[in-house]
Structures are given as C-alpha cells and as structure tokens.
JSON list of C-alpha atoms in Angstrom, two decimals:
[
{"chain": "A", "resi": 410, "resn": "ARG", "atom": "CA", "xyz": [0.14, -291.43, -76.39]},
{"chain": "A", "resi": 411, "resn": "ARG", "atom": "CA", "xyz": [-3.44, -291.96, -77.17]},
{"chain": "A", "resi": 412, "resn": "PHE", "atom": "CA", "xyz": [-5.90, -294.53, -76.10]},
{"chain": "A", "resi": 413, "resn": "GLY", "atom": "CA", "xyz": [-9.41, -294.51, -77.73]},
{"chain": "A", "resi": 414, "resn": "ILE", "atom": "CA", "xyz": [-12.39, -296.60, -76.98]},
{"chain": "A", "resi": 415, "resn": "LYS", "atom": "CA", "xyz": [-14.77, -294.50, -78.96]},
{"chain": "A", "resi": 416, "resn": "GLU", "atom": "CA", "xyz": [-17.89, -296.65, -79.99]},
{"chain": "A", "resi": 417, "resn": "ALA", "atom": "CA", "xyz": [-16.08, -299.79, -79.13]},
{"chain": "A", "resi": 418, "resn": "VAL", "atom": "CA", "xyz": [-13.09, -298.97, -81.13]},
{"chain": "A", "resi": 419, "resn": "VAL", "atom": "CA", "xyz": [-9.73, -299.48, -79.55]},
{"chain": "A", "resi": 420, "resn": "SER", "atom": "CA", "xyz": [-6.50, -298.17, -80.77]},
{"chain": "A", "resi": 421, "resn": "THR", "atom": "CA", "xyz": [-3.23, -297.45, -78.79]},
{"chain": "A", "resi": 422, "resn": "GLN", "atom": "CA", "xyz": [0.36, -296.50, -79.73]},
{"chain": "A", "resi": 423, "resn": "SER", "atom": "CA", "xyz": [3.02, -298.79, -77.91]},
{"chain": "A", "resi": 424, "resn": "THR", "atom": "CA", "xyz": [6.40, -297.33, -76.97]},
{"chain": "A", "resi": 425, "resn": "GLY", "atom": "CA", "xyz": [7.31, -299.91, -74.26]},
{"chain": "A", "resi": 426, "resn": "GLU", "atom": "CA", "xyz": [6.09, -297.74, -71.43]},
{"chain": "A", "resi": 427, "resn": "PRO", "atom": "CA", "xyz": [3.14, -299.04, -69.00]},
{"chain": "A", "resi": 428, "resn": "CYS", "atom": "CA", "xyz": [0.05, -298.33, -70.98]},
{"chain": "A", "resi": 429, "resn": "ALA", "atom": "CA", "xyz": [-1.74, -296.13, -68.18]},
{"chain": "A", "resi": 430, "resn": "ALA", "atom": "CA", "xyz": [1.42, -294.02, -67.43]},
{"chain": "A", "resi": 431, "resn": "ALA", "atom": "CA", "xyz": [1.90, -293.11, -71.09]},
{"chain": "A", "resi": 432, "resn": "ILE", "atom": "CA", "xyz": [-1.73, -292.16, -71.97]},
{"chain": "A", "resi": 433, "resn": "THR", "atom": "CA", "xyz": [-2.10, -288.25, -72.50]},
{"chain": "A", "resi": 434, "resn": "VAL", "atom": "CA", "xyz": [-5.55, -288.41, -74.48]},
{"chain": "A", "resi": 435, "resn": "LEU", "atom": "CA", "xyz": [-8.27, -290.86, -73.39]},
{"chain": "A", "resi": 436, "resn": "ASP", "atom": "CA", "xyz": [-11.66, -290.91, -75.88]},
{"chain": "A", "resi": 437, "resn": "SER", "atom": "CA", "xyz": [-14.02, -293.08, -74.10]},
{"chain": "A", "resi": 438, "resn": "SER", "atom": "CA", "xyz": [-17.06, -291.25, -75.82]},
{"chain": "A", "resi": 439, "resn": "ASP", "atom": "CA", "xyz": [-20.29, -292.87, -77.08]},
{"chain": "A", "resi": 440, "resn": "ASN", "atom": "CA", "xyz": [-20.00, -296.40, -75.01]},
{"chain": "A", "resi": 441, "resn": "LYS", "atom": "CA", "xyz": [-22.75, -296.70, -72.64]},
{"chain": "A", "resi": 442, "resn": "ILE", "atom": "CA", "xyz": [-20.16, -296.34, -69.72]},
{"chain": "A", "resi": 443, "resn": "SER", "atom": "CA", "xyz": [-22.17, -296.14, -66.38]},
{"chain": "A", "resi": 444, "resn": "THR", "atom": "CA", "xyz": [-19.02, -296.01, -63.80]},
{"chain": "A", "resi": 445, "resn": "LEU", "atom": "CA", "xyz": [-15.73, -293.96, -64.27]},
{"chain": "A", "resi": 446, "resn": "PRO", "atom": "CA", "xyz": [-13.09, -296.24, -62.22]},
{"chain": "A", "resi": 447, "resn": "GLU", "atom": "CA", "xyz": [-11.29, -294.13, -59.64]},
{"chain": "A", "resi": 448, "resn": "ALA", "atom": "CA", "xyz": [-8.13, -295.88, -61.28]},
{"chain": "A", "resi": 449, "resn": "ILE", "atom": "CA", "xyz": [-8.26, -293.42, -64.08]},
{"chain": "A", "resi": 450, "resn": "THR", "atom": "CA", "xyz": [-7.07, -290.72, -61.69]},
{"chain": "A", "resi": 451, "resn": "SER", "atom": "CA", "xyz": [-3.68, -292.58, -61.47]},
{"chain": "A", "resi": 452, "resn": "MET", "atom": "CA", "xyz": [-2.83, -291.61, -65.21]},
{"chain": "A", "resi": 453, "resn": "SER", "atom": "CA", "xyz": [-0.71, -288.84, -64.31]},
{"chain": "A", "resi": 454, "resn": "ARG", "atom": "CA", "xyz": [0.04, -287.85, -67.84]},
{"chain": "A", "resi": 455, "resn": "LEU", "atom": "CA", "xyz": [-3.61, -287.65, -68.95]},
{"chain": "A", "resi": 456, "resn": "LYS", "atom": "CA", "xyz": [-4.32, -284.20, -70.61]},
{"chain": "A", "resi": 457, "resn": "ARG", "atom": "CA", "xyz": [-7.56, -284.87, -72.22]},
{"chain": "A", "resi": 458, "resn": "LEU", "atom": "CA", "xyz": [-10.46, -287.05, -71.11]},
{"chain": "A", "resi": 459, "resn": "ASP", "atom": "CA", "xyz": [-13.57, -287.45, -73.28]},
{"chain": "A", "resi": 460, "resn": "VAL", "atom": "CA", "xyz": [-16.44, -289.44, -71.55]},
{"chain": "A", "resi": 461, "resn": "SER", "atom": "CA", "xyz": [-19.21, -287.64, -73.50]},
{"chain": "A", "resi": 462, "resn": "ASN", "atom": "CA", "xyz": [-22.34, -289.55, -74.40]},
{"chain": "A", "resi": 463, "resn": "ASN", "atom": "CA", "xyz": [-21.94, -292.36, -71.93]},
{"chain": "A", "resi": 464, "resn": "ASP", "atom": "CA", "xyz": [-24.25, -293.35, -68.92]},
{"chain": "A", "resi": 465, "resn": "LEU", "atom": "CA", "xyz": [-22.29, -291.68, -66.06]},
{"chain": "A", "resi": 466, "resn": "ASN", "atom": "CA", "xyz": [-24.19, -290.51, -63.05]},
{"chain": "A", "resi": 467, "resn": "ASN", "atom": "CA", "xyz": [-21.09, -289.09, -61.42]},
{"chain": "A", "resi": 468, "resn": "LEU", "atom": "CA", "xyz": [-17.45, -288.64, -61.65]},
{"chain": "A", "resi": 469, "resn": "PRO", "atom": "CA", "xyz": [-14.53, -289.46, -59.26]},
{"chain": "A", "resi": 470, "resn": "PRO", "atom": "CA", "xyz": [-13.78, -286.32, -57.09]},
{"chain": "A", "resi": 471, "resn": "GLN", "atom": "CA", "xyz": [-10.18, -287.22, -57.53]},
{"chain": "A", "resi": 472, "resn": "LEU", "atom": "CA", "xyz": [-10.21, -285.91, -61.04]},
{"chain": "A", "resi": 473, "resn": "ALA", "atom": "CA", "xyz": [-10.11, -282.51, -59.57]},
{"chain": "A", "resi": 474, "resn": "ILE", "atom": "CA", "xyz": [-6.39, -282.97, -58.42]},
{"chain": "A", "resi": 475, "resn": "MET", "atom": "CA", "xyz": [-5.04, -284.35, -61.77]},
{"chain": "A", "resi": 476, "resn": "ASP", "atom": "CA", "xyz": [-2.70, -281.56, -62.71]},
{"chain": "A", "resi": 477, "resn": "ASN", "atom": "CA", "xyz": [-2.31, -282.44, -66.17]},
{"chain": "A", "resi": 478, "resn": "LEU", "atom": "CA", "xyz": [-5.80, -282.80, -67.06]},
{"chain": "A", "resi": 479, "resn": "ALA", "atom": "CA", "xyz": [-6.92, -279.71, -69.08]},
{"chain": "A", "resi": 480, "resn": "SER", "atom": "CA", "xyz": [-9.84, -281.00, -71.02]},
{"chain": "A", "resi": 481, "resn": "LEU", "atom": "CA", "xyz": [-12.72, -283.00, -69.59]},
{"chain": "A", "resi": 482, "resn": "SER", "atom": "CA", "xyz": [-15.59, -283.65, -71.89]},
{"chain": "A", "resi": 483, "resn": "VAL", "atom": "CA", "xyz": [-18.72, -285.01, -69.89]},
{"chain": "A", "resi": 484, "resn": "GLU", "atom": "CA", "xyz": [-21.67, -283.62, -72.22]},
{"chain": "A", "resi": 485, "resn": "GLY", "atom": "CA", "xyz": [-24.34, -286.08, -72.79]},
{"chain": "A", "resi": 486, "resn": "ASN", "atom": "CA", "xyz": [-24.21, -287.89, -69.48]},
{"chain": "A", "resi": 487, "resn": "PRO", "atom": "CA", "xyz": [-27.03, -288.15, -67.11]},
{"chain": "A", "resi": 488, "resn": "LEU", "atom": "CA", "xyz": [-24.79, -286.79, -64.29]},
{"chain": "A", "resi": 489, "resn": "ARG", "atom": "CA", "xyz": [-27.00, -286.07, -61.46]},
{"chain": "A", "resi": 490, "resn": "THR", "atom": "CA", "xyz": [-24.57, -284.59, -58.83]},
{"chain": "A", "resi": 491, "resn": "ILE", "atom": "CA", "xyz": [-23.33, -281.76, -61.26]},
{"chain": "A", "resi": 492, "resn": "ARG", "atom": "CA", "xyz": [-25.36, -279.17, -62.55]},
{"chain": "A", "resi": 493, "resn": "ARG", "atom": "CA", "xyz": [-25.55, -278.43, -66.03]},
{"chain": "A", "resi": 494, "resn": "GLU", "atom": "CA", "xyz": [-24.61, -274.82, -65.41]},
{"chain": "A", "resi": 495, "resn": "ILE", "atom": "CA", "xyz": [-21.34, -276.21, -63.89]},
{"chain": "A", "resi": 496, "resn": "ILE", "atom": "CA", "xyz": [-20.73, -278.37, -67.08]},
{"chain": "A", "resi": 497, "resn": "ALA", "atom": "CA", "xyz": [-21.33, -275.67, -69.43]},
{"chain": "A", "resi": 498, "resn": "LYS", "atom": "CA", "xyz": [-18.56, -273.67, -67.94]},
{"chain": "A", "resi": 499, "resn": "GLY", "atom": "CA", "xyz": [-15.94, -276.29, -68.72]},
{"chain": "A", "resi": 500, "resn": "THR", "atom": "CA", "xyz": [-13.06, -278.25, -67.33]},
{"chain": "A", "resi": 501, "resn": "ASN", "atom": "CA", "xyz": [-11.98, -275.71, -64.50]},
{"chain": "A", "resi": 502, "resn": "ALA", "atom": "CA", "xyz": [-15.53, -275.32, -63.18]},
{"chain": "A", "resi": 503, "resn": "ILE", "atom": "CA", "xyz": [-16.03, -279.09, -63.13]},
{"chain": "A", "resi": 504, "resn": "LYS", "atom": "CA", "xyz": [-12.46, -279.68, -61.30]},
{"chain": "A", "resi": 505, "resn": "ASP", "atom": "CA", "xyz": [-13.43, -276.85, -58.80]},
{"chain": "A", "resi": 506, "resn": "TYR", "atom": "CA", "xyz": [-16.80, -278.34, -58.24]},
{"chain": "A", "resi": 507, "resn": "LEU", "atom": "CA", "xyz": [-15.30, -282.07, -57.60]},
{"chain": "A", "resi": 508, "resn": "ARG", "atom": "CA", "xyz": [-12.39, -280.52, -55.52]},
{"chain": "A", "resi": 509, "resn": "LEU", "atom": "CA", "xyz": [-15.24, -279.50, -52.86]},
{"chain": "A", "resi": 510, "resn": "LYS", "atom": "CA", "xyz": [-16.22, -282.96, -52.88]},
{"chain": "A", "resi": 511, "resn": "LEU", "atom": "CA", "xyz": [-12.87, -284.26, -51.98]},
{"chain": "A", "resi": 512, "resn": "ALA", "atom": "CA", "xyz": [-12.17, -285.42, -48.34]},
{"chain": "A", "resi": 513, "resn": "PRO", "atom": "CA", "xyz": [-9.86, -282.97, -46.75]},
{"chain": "A", "resi": 514, "resn": "ALA", "atom": "CA", "xyz": [-6.90, -285.56, -46.58]},
{"chain": "A", "resi": 515, "resn": "SER", "atom": "CA", "xyz": [-7.11, -285.81, -50.35]},
{"chain": "A", "resi": 516, "resn": "ILE", "atom": "CA", "xyz": [-6.36, -282.30, -51.31]}
]
C-alpha cells in the first residue's frame, strides 16, 4: 500500500484495511513539513519513509524501533540534532542514532 503526499499531491490505494495500518511506503517529500508526528511510528508495516526536502528540525526517536522501516530519506531538511555524517551513512546509521535518544523503557 502506498500513500504519497509529494508536492501536495495525494494518492492512495484502498483495500478496506485501516489506512495507516496498510501503508508500506509513505512519500511526504517536498512539502515544507516542520514536524513529523510521533503517530507515524504506529504504522507497523511502513518499509519506506521519504520526508526529504522539508523543514524538519528533528525526528521522533521511536523511528528507531520500527522493525520494518528499511529506508528513511531525510536529506534536504535542517535537522539540527543529527549530524550530516550520520545522515550520509543512511537508514541504519540514523536509526542507531535515534535509538540512543530513546528512553530506556521504550527500547
């Protein structure tokens, strides 16, 4: 299931499943998003999240424990808490960094 909000264009495929539970790819790139809601971490089937080229200053640490999330694109955001070197290393490095920010009870 895909849900795209790229440049304010929305597309979705419906199968009768609750929307958030069915989404595996979420493309929210190029939208001037300033906050990524923590609720996104309840999307248990999400495999690919593209939030590149927005206005994000930080990411929810809970992204680190999303087991199915294999691709996280965050380039082009003014992220202040994650060094560019970590972002350049890719999804696993970003998730490792975010895991360090989780409260011990969340892990």
